[in-house]
Amino acid sequence: MSALGRVTLLCLKRMRRSRDVVGQFKRWAGLLREVLAPPSGVAAFAAILRYVSLTTDTPPERLREFVQALGPKSEEALMTAAQEWMKEGEAKGRAEGEAKGRAPCRDCRFR
């Protein structure tokens, strides 16, 4: 099985219940470096980071410190994940704003 496959299975099995996500990642550091090695590694690791951010309460600064220790490719993955988070937040905000804009106005003079 590929490094990405192993990390994916480990994340699915252990991350949601883990009280120390960074500790788990530290134990998997060699495996995570293997995930980052191929040309598609940055995108793959970014997907792992997005999963962890959605399913755990890990403080972003702790995750960032660990990712920086893994090296430049992992930092690139973190930036890629952060860009996706920003896009998702913007889309959610836009959708909420549009929904509010369509809501009936109770105090409007013009109906």
Tab-separated table of C-alpha atoms in Angstrom:
chain	number	residue	atom	x	y	z
A	1	MET	CA	0.000	0.000	0.000
A	2	SER	CA	1.218	3.521	-0.756
A	3	ALA	CA	2.276	5.959	1.939
A	4	LEU	CA	-0.768	8.095	1.138
A	5	GLY	CA	-3.052	5.078	1.499
A	6	ARG	CA	-1.537	4.190	4.865
A	7	VAL	CA	-1.771	7.755	6.185
A	8	THR	CA	-5.354	8.037	4.955
A	9	LEU	CA	-6.344	4.847	6.754
A	10	LEU	CA	-4.506	5.903	9.916
A	11	CYS	CA	-6.277	9.284	9.857
A	12	LEU	CA	-9.678	7.689	9.384
A	13	LYS	CA	-9.007	5.217	12.164
A	14	ARG	CA	-7.314	7.398	14.765
A	15	MET	CA	-7.615	11.147	14.235
A	16	ARG	CA	-11.216	11.771	15.293
A	17	ARG	CA	-10.635	10.235	18.718
A	18	SER	CA	-7.070	11.393	19.192
A	19	ARG	CA	-6.377	13.873	21.935
A	20	ASP	CA	-2.933	14.582	20.500
A	21	VAL	CA	-3.081	14.907	16.723
A	22	VAL	CA	0.367	16.466	16.523
A	23	GLY	CA	1.754	13.567	18.567
A	24	GLN	CA	0.187	11.148	16.072
A	25	PHE	CA	1.704	13.108	13.194
A	26	LYS	CA	5.118	13.068	14.888
A	27	ARG	CA	4.982	9.269	15.056
A	28	TRP	CA	4.113	9.214	11.356
A	29	ALA	CA	6.724	11.803	10.303
A	30	GLY	CA	8.621	9.400	8.038
A	31	LEU	CA	5.413	8.266	6.395
A	32	LEU	CA	4.260	11.871	5.932
A	33	ARG	CA	7.565	12.705	4.226
A	34	GLU	CA	6.899	9.806	1.848
A	35	VAL	CA	3.467	11.279	1.101
A	36	LEU	CA	5.120	14.618	0.287
A	37	ALA	CA	7.839	13.146	-1.956
A	38	PRO	CA	6.009	12.628	-5.292
A	39	PRO	CA	4.896	15.565	-7.466
A	40	SER	CA	1.331	15.172	-6.194
A	41	GLY	CA	2.477	15.033	-2.569
A	42	VAL	CA	1.739	18.652	-1.702
A	43	ALA	CA	-1.894	18.324	-2.808
A	44	ALA	CA	-2.231	14.983	-1.007
A	45	PHE	CA	-0.828	16.347	2.246
A	46	ALA	CA	-3.029	19.451	1.931
A	47	ALA	CA	-6.068	17.145	1.754
A	48	ILE	CA	-4.883	15.362	4.903
A	49	LEU	CA	-4.504	18.701	6.690
A	50	ARG	CA	-8.000	19.772	5.625
A	51	TYR	CA	-9.415	16.498	6.961
A	52	VAL	CA	-7.633	16.923	10.286
A	53	SER	CA	-8.814	20.521	10.604
A	54	LEU	CA	-12.428	19.497	9.996
A	55	THR	CA	-12.490	16.481	12.294
A	56	THR	CA	-10.357	17.527	15.269
A	57	ASP	CA	-9.995	20.436	17.667
A	58	THR	CA	-6.257	20.767	17.093
A	59	PRO	CA	-5.102	24.366	17.550
A	60	PRO	CA	-3.869	25.673	14.186
A	61	GLU	CA	-0.643	27.012	15.700
A	62	ARG	CA	0.347	23.535	16.997
A	63	LEU	CA	-0.319	22.021	13.601
A	64	ARG	CA	1.613	24.808	11.878
A	65	GLU	CA	4.658	24.262	14.122
A	66	PHE	CA	4.749	20.564	13.278
A	67	VAL	CA	4.216	21.176	9.568
A	68	GLN	CA	7.070	23.688	9.473
A	69	ALA	CA	9.358	21.099	11.051
A	70	LEU	CA	8.567	18.653	8.215
A	71	GLY	CA	10.064	21.002	5.650
A	72	PRO	CA	9.226	23.326	2.773
A	73	LYS	CA	6.921	20.957	0.880
A	74	SER	CA	4.745	20.504	3.940
A	75	GLU	CA	4.603	24.277	4.422
A	76	GLU	CA	3.456	24.572	0.812
A	77	ALA	CA	0.741	22.011	1.576
A	78	LEU	CA	-0.339	24.042	4.600
A	79	MET	CA	-0.619	27.158	2.433
A	80	THR	CA	-2.611	25.192	-0.145
A	81	ALA	CA	-4.977	23.969	2.575
A	82	ALA	CA	-5.275	27.502	3.970
A	83	GLN	CA	-6.247	28.809	0.531
A	84	GLU	CA	-8.966	26.158	0.327
A	85	TRP	CA	-10.226	27.112	3.800
A	86	MET	CA	-10.409	30.743	2.713
A	87	LYS	CA	-12.329	29.842	-0.452
A	88	GLU	CA	-14.764	27.729	1.554
A	89	GLY	CA	-15.244	30.550	4.070
A	90	GLU	CA	-15.834	33.106	1.332
A	91	ALA	CA	-18.360	30.847	-0.398
A	92	LYS	CA	-20.182	30.229	2.878
A	93	GLY	CA	-20.256	33.947	3.675
A	94	ARG	CA	-21.501	34.780	0.195
A	95	ALA	CA	-24.258	32.152	0.447
A	96	GLU	CA	-25.324	33.434	3.866
A	97	GLY	CA	-25.349	37.020	2.588
A	98	GLU	CA	-27.436	36.069	-0.433
A	99	ALA	CA	-29.873	34.168	1.789
A	100	LYS	CA	-30.271	37.200	4.045
A	101	GLY	CA	-30.745	39.419	1.005
A	102	ARG	CA	-33.656	37.268	-0.153
A	103	ALA	CA	-35.354	37.132	3.235
A	104	PRO	CA	-38.593	39.089	3.418
A	105	CYS	CA	-38.181	42.508	4.947
A	106	ARG	CA	-40.684	43.023	7.756
A	107	ASP	CA	-40.001	46.694	8.284
A	108	CYS	CA	-39.665	47.739	4.649
A	109	ARG	CA	-41.847	50.565	3.345
A	110	PHE	CA	-41.688	49.272	-0.187
A	111	ARG	CA	-43.194	45.876	-0.788
